[in-house]
Amino acid sequence: GENVEQHPSTLSVQEGDSAVIKCTYSDSASNYFPWYKQELGKRPQLIIDIRSNVGEKKDQRIAVTLNKTAKHFSLHITETQPEDSAVYFCAASGGGTGTASKLTFGTGTRLQVTL
Amino acid sequence: GAGVSQSPRYKVAKRGQDVALRCDPISGHVSLFWYQQALGQGPEFLTYFQNEAQLDKSGLPSDRFFAERPEGSVSTLKIQRTQQEDSAVYLCASSPRPAGGYNEQFFGPGTRLTVL
């Protein structure tokens, strides 16, 4: 089955700096890569996603890049703000047989934006 | 419109008790997923429904776990004879499209289960 690894596990940046979170996946058939933000005690919220037919997608301060050859994808947050502080999860789906759209998640990155 | 809702939000059970967790997906969503999230970990897949059909239950940890979605909307996850290792947050997610390919999933707030 799919295996998703995520780094770093914790990330501390100063307000206004950029943050980058990286993930790798194992199943070359995976074709959908969402990113979720989860604040303490809250539901995971979809913040951006990318499909395998594109290499980059941007939405205001958030961007995601995908390298299918290397099976890497990354989340980039620019001009970080204190409200960006949360745990971020990457995920992958669509590969292999069976339920193609079940999500396999990384282990999460705790981002702390300091003033 | 209303998002995915789950109830109860918190559940404390004594070891050996049965529990039932409810998920109300977004109206009209075809796909419904259950995930288990242990403390400090990412969610892990448990089971998937397309309408009322349970198409994948490969993630259910044991035969003590049972899920249903009899009318293709509300779903219930039942855990029999709960054990301490069942303590986790149980998340439900729904998606407007059937499984296969791109499938945005929208999560509920979860039920935090604590087994004493």
XYZ file of C-alpha atoms in Angstrom:
231
model
C 0.000 0.000 0.000
C 0.846 3.671 -0.060
C 3.336 5.104 2.420
C 3.698 8.853 2.980
C 6.600 10.381 4.877
C 6.573 13.984 6.058
C 9.346 16.307 7.278
C 10.036 18.138 9.457
C 7.916 17.053 12.399
C 8.186 20.520 13.953
C 8.965 23.864 12.362
C 9.352 27.225 14.034
C 9.547 30.389 11.930
C 9.333 34.086 12.628
C 6.325 36.011 11.453
C 6.812 37.081 7.866
C 9.236 34.291 7.004
C 8.460 31.382 4.703
C 7.768 27.810 5.762
C 8.321 24.685 3.686
C 7.019 21.206 4.496
C 8.055 18.214 2.412
C 6.456 14.854 1.760
C 7.361 11.770 -0.185
C 5.076 8.971 -1.314
C 5.735 5.424 -2.427
C 2.960 4.494 -4.865
C 3.652 5.900 -8.318
C -0.035 5.426 -9.194
C -1.153 8.041 -6.629
C -2.656 11.030 -8.403
C -4.151 13.362 -5.810
C -2.250 15.156 -3.047
C -4.175 17.318 -0.562
C -2.835 19.299 2.357
C -4.804 19.701 5.564
C -4.412 22.171 8.417
C -5.519 21.012 11.846
C -5.715 23.305 14.821
C -5.754 21.801 18.284
C -8.996 19.942 18.896
C -10.424 20.920 15.531
C -11.217 19.092 12.299
C -8.642 18.788 9.517
C -9.324 21.542 6.988
C -8.377 21.212 3.339
C -6.156 24.174 2.449
C -4.861 23.243 -0.970
C -4.540 20.205 -3.195
C -2.748 19.241 -6.360
C -3.451 16.669 -9.006
C -0.833 14.659 -10.787
C -1.334 16.397 -14.116
C 0.130 19.678 -12.810
C 3.448 20.516 -11.203
C 2.524 23.553 -9.141
C -0.531 25.277 -7.730
C -0.800 28.539 -5.826
C -3.506 30.109 -3.721
C -2.554 33.473 -2.227
C 0.209 32.787 0.336
C 0.087 29.019 -0.096
C 1.628 26.978 -2.885
C 2.174 23.297 -3.503
C 4.664 21.687 -5.850
C 4.704 18.126 -7.125
C 7.584 16.137 -8.608
C 6.104 12.894 -9.894
C 9.427 11.482 -10.993
C 10.913 11.799 -7.537
C 7.561 11.196 -5.801
C 7.941 14.371 -3.768
C 5.469 17.119 -3.001
C 5.870 20.193 -0.868
C 3.825 22.909 0.809
C 5.121 26.461 0.776
C 3.680 29.177 2.985
C 4.953 32.702 2.444
C 4.637 35.741 4.712
C 3.667 33.544 7.639
C 1.277 34.897 10.257
C 0.574 33.740 13.810
C -2.757 32.272 12.671
C -0.808 29.889 10.426
C 0.318 28.075 13.571
C -1.186 24.577 13.459
C -0.390 20.985 12.501
C -0.184 20.407 8.762
C -0.755 17.020 7.169
C 0.052 15.942 3.656
C -1.820 13.042 2.086
C -1.920 10.981 -1.069
C -4.622 8.974 -2.795
C -5.633 7.392 -6.040
C -2.991 4.764 -6.343
C -3.219 1.010 -6.553
C -6.361 -1.067 -6.468
C -9.373 -1.033 -4.202
C -10.612 2.262 -2.846
C -8.581 4.602 -4.966
C -9.565 7.718 -3.081
C -8.818 6.712 0.495
C -6.254 9.115 1.866
C -2.911 8.021 3.283
C -1.605 10.738 5.571
C 1.841 11.807 6.635
C 2.675 12.077 10.321
C 2.165 15.828 10.467
C 4.255 18.962 10.923
C 3.662 21.254 13.847
C 4.243 24.780 12.579
C 4.766 27.563 15.089
C 4.908 31.143 13.893
C 6.514 33.406 16.452
C 6.211 37.168 16.702
C -24.278 24.971 3.804
C -23.762 22.707 6.779
C -20.551 20.755 6.957
C -19.963 17.242 8.192
C -21.195 16.766 11.734
C -20.397 14.038 14.235
C -21.843 13.021 17.562
C -21.073 12.682 20.322
C -18.039 14.953 20.327
C -16.632 13.200 23.377
C -17.255 9.704 24.655
C -15.842 8.014 27.722
C -16.349 4.274 27.926
C -15.319 1.647 30.394
C -13.306 -1.175 28.948
C -15.642 -3.796 27.572
C -18.512 -1.420 26.781
C -19.957 -1.019 23.311
C -20.028 2.434 21.704
C -21.722 3.924 18.646
C -20.410 6.989 16.852
C -22.539 8.913 14.389
C -21.620 10.830 11.250
C -23.875 13.160 9.274
C -22.180 13.866 5.939
C -22.742 16.862 3.738
C -26.100 16.429 2.041
C -25.820 14.697 -1.301
C -22.285 13.467 -0.818
C -21.847 10.020 -2.314
C -18.676 8.954 -0.553
C -18.171 8.594 3.188
C -14.955 7.664 4.951
C -14.061 6.831 8.539
C -10.566 7.500 9.871
C -8.925 6.916 13.235
C -6.496 9.515 14.556
C -4.273 8.578 17.468
C -2.744 11.358 19.550
C 0.011 13.120 17.641
C -0.516 11.084 14.483
C -2.142 11.539 11.117
C -5.561 10.042 10.433
C -5.589 6.406 9.349
C -8.206 4.949 7.029
C -10.778 2.586 8.503
C -13.565 2.094 5.988
C -15.317 3.571 2.962
C -18.933 3.751 1.764
C -20.248 4.659 -1.644
C -23.879 5.471 -0.935
C -25.068 2.547 1.217
C -22.469 0.064 -0.028
C -19.412 -0.564 2.127
C -16.791 -0.994 -0.550
C -13.676 -1.114 1.580
C -13.256 -2.122 5.196
C -9.613 -3.047 4.965
C -8.596 -0.548 7.648
C -10.853 -1.813 10.419
C -8.474 -3.023 13.142
C -10.533 -6.008 14.283
C -13.923 -7.642 14.041
C -14.972 -5.549 17.031
C -15.322 -2.622 14.639
C -18.421 -2.401 12.497
C -19.762 0.399 10.312
C -22.980 0.924 8.438
C -24.706 3.486 6.250
C -28.079 1.866 5.600
C -29.772 4.668 3.657
C -26.745 6.171 2.026
C -26.591 9.231 4.242
C -25.960 8.984 8.000
C -23.299 6.493 9.047
C -22.594 4.796 12.349
C -19.306 3.331 13.503
C -19.772 0.775 16.254
C -17.038 -0.583 18.453
C -17.846 -3.622 20.562
C -16.098 -4.572 23.781
C -13.931 -1.460 23.742
C -10.297 -1.726 24.767
C -7.837 0.942 25.860
C -6.051 0.872 22.513
C -9.296 2.019 20.883
C -8.839 5.435 22.509
C -8.465 7.915 19.654
C -10.311 10.554 17.689
C -12.628 9.041 15.106
C -13.037 11.264 12.074
C -15.657 11.064 9.387
C -15.184 12.619 5.964
C -17.491 12.934 2.978
C -16.946 13.659 -0.667
C -19.333 14.521 -3.475
C -17.919 11.992 -5.924
C -17.533 8.224 -5.946
C -14.181 6.673 -5.201
C -11.574 6.703 -7.869
C -9.392 9.548 -8.938
C -9.486 13.001 -7.426
C -11.772 13.151 -4.471
C -11.815 16.142 -2.159
C -12.727 15.001 1.331
C -14.338 17.238 3.934
C -13.898 16.236 7.524
C -16.156 16.380 10.537
C -14.955 17.571 13.964
C -14.412 14.026 15.175
C -15.447 12.029 18.219
C -12.811 11.740 20.904
C -13.159 8.293 22.461
C -11.482 7.564 25.760
C -11.582 4.012 27.054
C -10.813 3.667 30.752
